[in-house]
XYZ file of C-alpha atoms in Angstrom:
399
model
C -18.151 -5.652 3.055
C -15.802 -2.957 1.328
C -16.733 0.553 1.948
C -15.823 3.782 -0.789
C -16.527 7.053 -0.077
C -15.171 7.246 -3.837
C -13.345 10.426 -2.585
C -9.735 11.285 -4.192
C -6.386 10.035 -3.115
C -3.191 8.905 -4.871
C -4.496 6.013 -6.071
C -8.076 7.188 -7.878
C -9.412 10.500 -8.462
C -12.929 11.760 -6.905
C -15.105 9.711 -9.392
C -18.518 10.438 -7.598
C -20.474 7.507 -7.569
C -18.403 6.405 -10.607
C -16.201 5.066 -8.650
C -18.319 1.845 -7.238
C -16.571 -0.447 -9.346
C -13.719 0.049 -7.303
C -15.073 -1.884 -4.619
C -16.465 -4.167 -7.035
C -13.286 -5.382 -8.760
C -11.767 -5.528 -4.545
C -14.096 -8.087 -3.508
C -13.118 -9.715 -6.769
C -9.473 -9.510 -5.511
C -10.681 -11.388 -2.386
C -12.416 -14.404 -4.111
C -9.334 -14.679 -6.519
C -6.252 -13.810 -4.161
C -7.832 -15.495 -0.807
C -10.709 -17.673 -1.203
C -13.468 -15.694 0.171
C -16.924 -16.908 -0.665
C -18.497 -15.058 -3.481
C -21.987 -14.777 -1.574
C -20.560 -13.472 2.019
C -19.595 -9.789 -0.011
C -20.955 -6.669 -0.726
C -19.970 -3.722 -2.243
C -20.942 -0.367 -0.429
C -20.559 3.021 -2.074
C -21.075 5.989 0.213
C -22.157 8.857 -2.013
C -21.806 12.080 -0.170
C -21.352 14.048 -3.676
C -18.274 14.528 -5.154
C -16.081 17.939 -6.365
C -15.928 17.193 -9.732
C -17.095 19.413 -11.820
C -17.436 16.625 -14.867
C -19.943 14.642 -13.207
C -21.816 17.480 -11.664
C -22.532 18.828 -15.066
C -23.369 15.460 -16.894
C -26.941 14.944 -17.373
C -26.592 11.108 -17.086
C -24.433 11.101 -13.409
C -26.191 8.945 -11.601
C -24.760 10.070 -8.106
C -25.869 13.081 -5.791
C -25.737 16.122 -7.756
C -23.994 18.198 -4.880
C -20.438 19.302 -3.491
C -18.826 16.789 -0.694
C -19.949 17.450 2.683
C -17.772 18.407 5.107
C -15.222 16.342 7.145
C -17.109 17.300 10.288
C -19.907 16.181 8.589
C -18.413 13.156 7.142
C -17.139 11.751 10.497
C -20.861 12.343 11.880
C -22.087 9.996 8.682
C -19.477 7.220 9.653
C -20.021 6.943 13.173
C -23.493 5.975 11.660
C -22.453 4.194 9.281
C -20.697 2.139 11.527
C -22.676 1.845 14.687
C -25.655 0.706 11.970
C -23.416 -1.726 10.318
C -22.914 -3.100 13.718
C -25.858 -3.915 14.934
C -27.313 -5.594 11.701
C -24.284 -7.383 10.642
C -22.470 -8.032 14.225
C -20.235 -10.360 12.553
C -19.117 -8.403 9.204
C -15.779 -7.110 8.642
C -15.523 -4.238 6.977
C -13.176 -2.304 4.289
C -12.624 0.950 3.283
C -10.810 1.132 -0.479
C -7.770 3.342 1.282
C -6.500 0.695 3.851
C -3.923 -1.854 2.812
C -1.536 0.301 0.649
C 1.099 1.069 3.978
C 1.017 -2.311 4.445
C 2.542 -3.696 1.303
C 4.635 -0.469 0.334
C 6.255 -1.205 3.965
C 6.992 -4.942 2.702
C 8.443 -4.011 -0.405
C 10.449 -0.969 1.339
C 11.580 -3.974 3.983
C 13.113 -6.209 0.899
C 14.295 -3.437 -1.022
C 16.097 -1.853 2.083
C 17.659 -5.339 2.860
C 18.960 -5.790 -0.419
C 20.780 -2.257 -1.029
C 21.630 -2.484 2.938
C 23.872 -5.653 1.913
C 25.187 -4.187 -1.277
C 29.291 -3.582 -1.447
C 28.741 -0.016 0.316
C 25.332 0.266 0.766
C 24.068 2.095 4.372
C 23.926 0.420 7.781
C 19.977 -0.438 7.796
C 19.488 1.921 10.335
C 20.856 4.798 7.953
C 18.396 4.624 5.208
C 17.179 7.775 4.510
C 13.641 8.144 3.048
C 11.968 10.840 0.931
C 8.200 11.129 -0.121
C 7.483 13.258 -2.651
C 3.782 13.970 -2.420
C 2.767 14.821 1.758
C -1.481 14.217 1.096
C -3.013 12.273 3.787
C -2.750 8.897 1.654
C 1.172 10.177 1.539
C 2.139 10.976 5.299
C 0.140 7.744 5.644
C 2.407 5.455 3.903
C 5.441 7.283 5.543
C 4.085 5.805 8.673
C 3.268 2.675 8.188
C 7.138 2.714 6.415
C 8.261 4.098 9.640
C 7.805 0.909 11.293
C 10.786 -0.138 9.404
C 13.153 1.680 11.905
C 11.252 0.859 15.244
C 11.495 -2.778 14.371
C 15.460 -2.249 14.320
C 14.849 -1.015 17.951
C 14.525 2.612 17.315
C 12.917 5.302 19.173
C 9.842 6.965 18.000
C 12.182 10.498 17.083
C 14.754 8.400 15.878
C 12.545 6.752 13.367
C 10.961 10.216 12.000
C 14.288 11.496 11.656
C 14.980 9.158 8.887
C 11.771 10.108 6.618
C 11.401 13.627 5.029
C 8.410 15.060 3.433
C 7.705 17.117 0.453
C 4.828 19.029 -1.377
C 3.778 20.697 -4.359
C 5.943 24.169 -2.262
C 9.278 22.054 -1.120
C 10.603 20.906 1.847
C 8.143 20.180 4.552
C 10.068 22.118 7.710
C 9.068 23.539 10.407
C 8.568 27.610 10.556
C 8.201 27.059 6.788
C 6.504 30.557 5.282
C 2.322 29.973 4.909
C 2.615 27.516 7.779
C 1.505 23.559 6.822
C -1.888 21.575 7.699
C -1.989 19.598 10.645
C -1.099 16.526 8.735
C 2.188 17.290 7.793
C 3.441 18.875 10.754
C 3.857 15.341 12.157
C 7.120 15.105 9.973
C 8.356 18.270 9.633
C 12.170 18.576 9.724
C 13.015 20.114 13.116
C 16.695 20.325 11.483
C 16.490 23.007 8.847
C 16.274 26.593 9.172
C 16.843 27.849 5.828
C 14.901 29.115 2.738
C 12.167 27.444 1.004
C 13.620 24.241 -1.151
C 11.187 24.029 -3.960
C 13.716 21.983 -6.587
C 13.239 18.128 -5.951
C 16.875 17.641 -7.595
C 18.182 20.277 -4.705
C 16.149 18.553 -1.812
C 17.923 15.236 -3.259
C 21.070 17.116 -3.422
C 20.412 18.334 0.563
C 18.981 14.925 1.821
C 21.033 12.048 -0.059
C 18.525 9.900 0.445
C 18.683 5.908 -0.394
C 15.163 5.583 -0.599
C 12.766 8.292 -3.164
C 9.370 7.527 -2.933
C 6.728 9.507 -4.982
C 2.559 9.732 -4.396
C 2.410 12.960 -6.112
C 0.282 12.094 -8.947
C 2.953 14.308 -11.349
C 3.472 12.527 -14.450
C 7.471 11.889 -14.923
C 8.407 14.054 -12.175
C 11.546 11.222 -11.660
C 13.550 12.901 -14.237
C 16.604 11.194 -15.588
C 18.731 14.007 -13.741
C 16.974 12.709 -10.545
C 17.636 9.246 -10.869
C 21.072 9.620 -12.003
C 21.902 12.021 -8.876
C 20.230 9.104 -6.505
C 22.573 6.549 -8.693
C 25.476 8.826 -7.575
C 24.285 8.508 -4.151
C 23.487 4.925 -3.927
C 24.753 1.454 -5.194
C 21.471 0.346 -5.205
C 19.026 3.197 -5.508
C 15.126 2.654 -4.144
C 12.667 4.732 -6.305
C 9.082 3.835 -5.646
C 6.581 5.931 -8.177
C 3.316 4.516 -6.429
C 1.575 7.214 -8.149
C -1.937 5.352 -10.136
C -2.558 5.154 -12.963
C 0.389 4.983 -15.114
C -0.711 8.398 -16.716
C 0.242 10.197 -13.344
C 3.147 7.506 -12.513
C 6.110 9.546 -11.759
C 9.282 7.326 -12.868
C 8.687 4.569 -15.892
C 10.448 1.498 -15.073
C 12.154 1.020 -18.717
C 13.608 5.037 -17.681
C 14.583 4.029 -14.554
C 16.583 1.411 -15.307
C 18.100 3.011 -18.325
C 19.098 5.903 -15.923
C 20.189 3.678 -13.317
C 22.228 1.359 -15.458
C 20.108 -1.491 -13.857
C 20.850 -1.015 -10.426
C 17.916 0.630 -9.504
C 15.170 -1.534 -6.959
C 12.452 -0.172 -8.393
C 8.405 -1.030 -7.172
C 5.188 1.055 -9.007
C 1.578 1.327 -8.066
C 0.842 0.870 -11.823
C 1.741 -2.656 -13.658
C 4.726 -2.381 -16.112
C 6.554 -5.073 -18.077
C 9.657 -6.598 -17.437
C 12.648 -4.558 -19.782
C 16.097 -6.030 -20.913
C 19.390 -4.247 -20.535
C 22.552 -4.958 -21.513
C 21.600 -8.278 -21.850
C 19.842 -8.539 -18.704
C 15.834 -9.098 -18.022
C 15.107 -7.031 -15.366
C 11.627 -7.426 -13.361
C 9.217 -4.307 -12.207
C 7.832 -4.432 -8.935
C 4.307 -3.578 -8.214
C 3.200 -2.117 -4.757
C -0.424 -3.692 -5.294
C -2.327 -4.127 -2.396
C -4.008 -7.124 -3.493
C -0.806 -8.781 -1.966
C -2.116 -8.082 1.352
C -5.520 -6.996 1.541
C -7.200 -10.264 1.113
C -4.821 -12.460 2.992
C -5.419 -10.047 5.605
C -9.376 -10.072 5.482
C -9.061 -13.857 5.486
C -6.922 -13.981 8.833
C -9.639 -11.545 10.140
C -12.639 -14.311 9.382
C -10.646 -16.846 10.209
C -9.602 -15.480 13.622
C -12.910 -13.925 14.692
C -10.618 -10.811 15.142
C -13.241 -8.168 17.071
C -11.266 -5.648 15.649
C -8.421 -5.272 12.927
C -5.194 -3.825 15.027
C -2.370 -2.301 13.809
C -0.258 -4.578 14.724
C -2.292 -7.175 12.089
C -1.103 -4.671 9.615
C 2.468 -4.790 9.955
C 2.605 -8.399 10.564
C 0.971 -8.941 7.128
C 3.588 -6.492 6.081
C 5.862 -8.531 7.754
C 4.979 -11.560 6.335
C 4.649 -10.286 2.507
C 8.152 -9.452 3.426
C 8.939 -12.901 4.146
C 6.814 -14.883 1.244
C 9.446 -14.900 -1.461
C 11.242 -17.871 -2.819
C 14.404 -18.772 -3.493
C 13.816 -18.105 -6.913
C 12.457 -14.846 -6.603
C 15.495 -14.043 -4.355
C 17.791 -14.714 -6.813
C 15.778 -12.763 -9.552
C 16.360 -9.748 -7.529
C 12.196 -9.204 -6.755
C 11.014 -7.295 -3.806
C 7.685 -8.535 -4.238
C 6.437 -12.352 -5.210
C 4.770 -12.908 -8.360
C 1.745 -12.620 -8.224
C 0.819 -15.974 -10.059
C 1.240 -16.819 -6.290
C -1.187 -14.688 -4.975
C -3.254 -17.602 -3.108
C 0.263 -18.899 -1.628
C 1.455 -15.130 -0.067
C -2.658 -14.751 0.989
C -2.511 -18.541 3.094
C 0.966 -17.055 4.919
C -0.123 -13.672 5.570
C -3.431 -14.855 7.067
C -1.387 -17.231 9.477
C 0.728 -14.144 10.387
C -2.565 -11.970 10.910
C -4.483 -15.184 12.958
C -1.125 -15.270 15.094
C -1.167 -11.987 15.955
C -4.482 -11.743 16.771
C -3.954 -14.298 19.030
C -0.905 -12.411 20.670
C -3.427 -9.275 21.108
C -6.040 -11.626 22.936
C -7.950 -10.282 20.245
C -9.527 -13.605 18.600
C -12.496 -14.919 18.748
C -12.264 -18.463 17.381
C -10.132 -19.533 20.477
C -9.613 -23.333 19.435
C -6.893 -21.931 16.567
C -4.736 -21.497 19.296
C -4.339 -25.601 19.780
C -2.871 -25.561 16.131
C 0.177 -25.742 15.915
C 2.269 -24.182 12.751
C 1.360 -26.415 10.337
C -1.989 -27.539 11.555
C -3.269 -23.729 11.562
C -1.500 -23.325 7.977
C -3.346 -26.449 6.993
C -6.832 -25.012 8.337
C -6.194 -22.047 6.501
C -5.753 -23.539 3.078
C -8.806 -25.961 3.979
C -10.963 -22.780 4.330
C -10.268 -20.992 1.002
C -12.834 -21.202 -1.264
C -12.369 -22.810 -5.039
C -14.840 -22.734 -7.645
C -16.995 -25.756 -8.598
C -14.689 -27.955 -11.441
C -17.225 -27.794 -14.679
C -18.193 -31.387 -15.056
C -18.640 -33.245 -18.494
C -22.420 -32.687 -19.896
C -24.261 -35.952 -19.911
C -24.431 -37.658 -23.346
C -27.778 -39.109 -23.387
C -28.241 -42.845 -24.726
C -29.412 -43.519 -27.813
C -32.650 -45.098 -28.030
């Protein structure tokens, strides 16, 4: 089952009950990327209004003609929701359209940060610094999940957030900054500046020198070429991820980046581009999509029994996206596998997410554990579902 509340973020806008194809074209994603069977989904849209003002004033909206409830009032409805979904379907595993994106931004951060780390001069791996511009809740999420990046080299939970900074649509996140900051960006404010407000992306560049700019902003172009050529200057290999959906709001195209960059750029969008040539050289977007992990990790879940989805299952698909290129793709420079693979990277990251489960005693299908490796791989493949071959009609005989 996949769950929308169809409510904004940086990936849609608040599309009211719009929005349900969302969910529609995810359980597609699924069926195509990990073999789910078409008749064991459902779409859910929750439709607690929406704060649009478009679809409030169209005669043909078909959704409730009202302003979103609360959040109070919205973490009532899901406790509901929940405890309902439950007890009819003990055995469902559900959704929601927001969960997945940490996940395969932290793989593509992983590959990208390994790359410029082993660059002639690039930074120690534990010396990446890391900007996000754009500090909404789907934001601050991602800069979590991509925190685990630095606790996997062993640091501490400070050192980690030391390496990320934050900003929104009025600078700098920092603490004592004037007009104070909502809860959830207080978790990374910088503890380390004092000073005035630093509205000017290209003078928070300027203060950070970061090697990593990542941007879920929604502000069309806001990469400008001044940007990118400052983070060039910085860097010999520069990470820019514009994860910012559609490509209307994206906020660095990947022909301009590279352009800018003179090709050294790493670059990874939430919007599909195609590949550019330069000087000669092809070089190959790369698309933060969750579809790279949200399906292999739904299938692990099934597979596994799981009786709940930890976090740990999240970074180990992250972990294993990480991990799922080829040679090939290596040596093409990628940070993400193609996604003509799709049904490969699904079958590995569901044997990471079974494993884990397993470490967190959190299975339910207990006999996996007498597979070894390649007998569990094996079981995984067996259990992804293919469509029916079309067979031949039947000529009939002539009389």
């Amino acid at each position: 089952l996949l769950a929308t509340d169809l409510n904004a973020s940086s990936v849609t806008l608040d599309q009211g009950v719009n929005g349900l194809p969302i969910s529609l074209g995810k359980l597609d994603l699924y069926i195509a990327g990990a073999g789910i069977r078409p008749l064991s989904t459902l779409p859910i849209c929750l439709d607690v209004g929406t704060n649009t003002e478009v679809h409030l004033n169209d005669p043909l909206y078909l959704g409730l003609r009202q302003t979103r409830i609360s959040p109070n009032e919205m973490n009532e409805f899901m406790q509901e929701f929940m405890q309902a979904m439950r007890e009819v379907f003990p055995k469902l595993l559900v959704q929601f359209e927001i969960q997945g994106t940490g996940s395969v931004i932290l793989a593509g951060f992983h590959n990208a940060a390994d790359i410029a780390s082993s660059a002639p001069q690039g930074p120690d791996p534990r010396d990446h610094k890391v900007l996000f511009y754009g500090a909404g809740s789907a934001g601050i999420g991602v800069a979590k999940q991509v925190m685990s990046y630095f606790l996997n080299l062993g640091m501490s939970e400070e050192e980690a957030k030391s390496r990320i900074w934050t900003v929104d649509s009025k600078g700098l996140i920092y603490e004592g900054r004037p007009g104070g900051l909502y809860k959830h960006k207080e978790y990374f404010a910088r503890k380390d500046y004092s000073g005035p407000p630093i509205k000017s992306l290209l003078e928070i560049v300027n203060y950070v020198k970061p090697t990593a700019l990542l941007g879920l902003s929604t502000q069309k172009n806001a990469f400008t070429s001044d940007i990118v050529t400052r983070m060039t200057e910085l860097n010999p290999r520069p990470i820019i991820f514009p994860l910012s959906n559609p490509s209307s709001l994206c906020e660095l195209e990947f022909a301009d980046a590279v352009e800018w960059s003179k090709g050294k750029v790493l670059y990874a969008s939430g919007s599909p581009y195609e590949s550019v040539e330069f000087e000669g050289k092809t070089y190959e977007p790369g698309q933060g999509n969750n579809m790279y992990v949200f399906p292999g990790i739904g299938l692990g879940t099934i597979l596994s029994s799981a009786t709940r989805v930890t976090s740990k299952m999240i970074e180990r698909a992250a972990t294993s996206l990480a991990g799922s290129l080829t040679e090939e793709e290596k040596e093409a420079g990628l940070i993400y596998p193609r996604l003509a693979r799709i049904r490969d990277v699904s079958a590995e990251i569901a044997f990471g997410v079974i494993r884990q489960a397993q470490e967190e005693d959190v299975d339910g299908a207990k006999r996996l554990r007498d597979l070894d490796d390649a007998g569990l791989m094996s079981y995984v493949r067996d259990k992804m579902w293919n469509p029916p071959q079309p067979t031949a009609p039947t000529v009939p005989s002539k009389l």
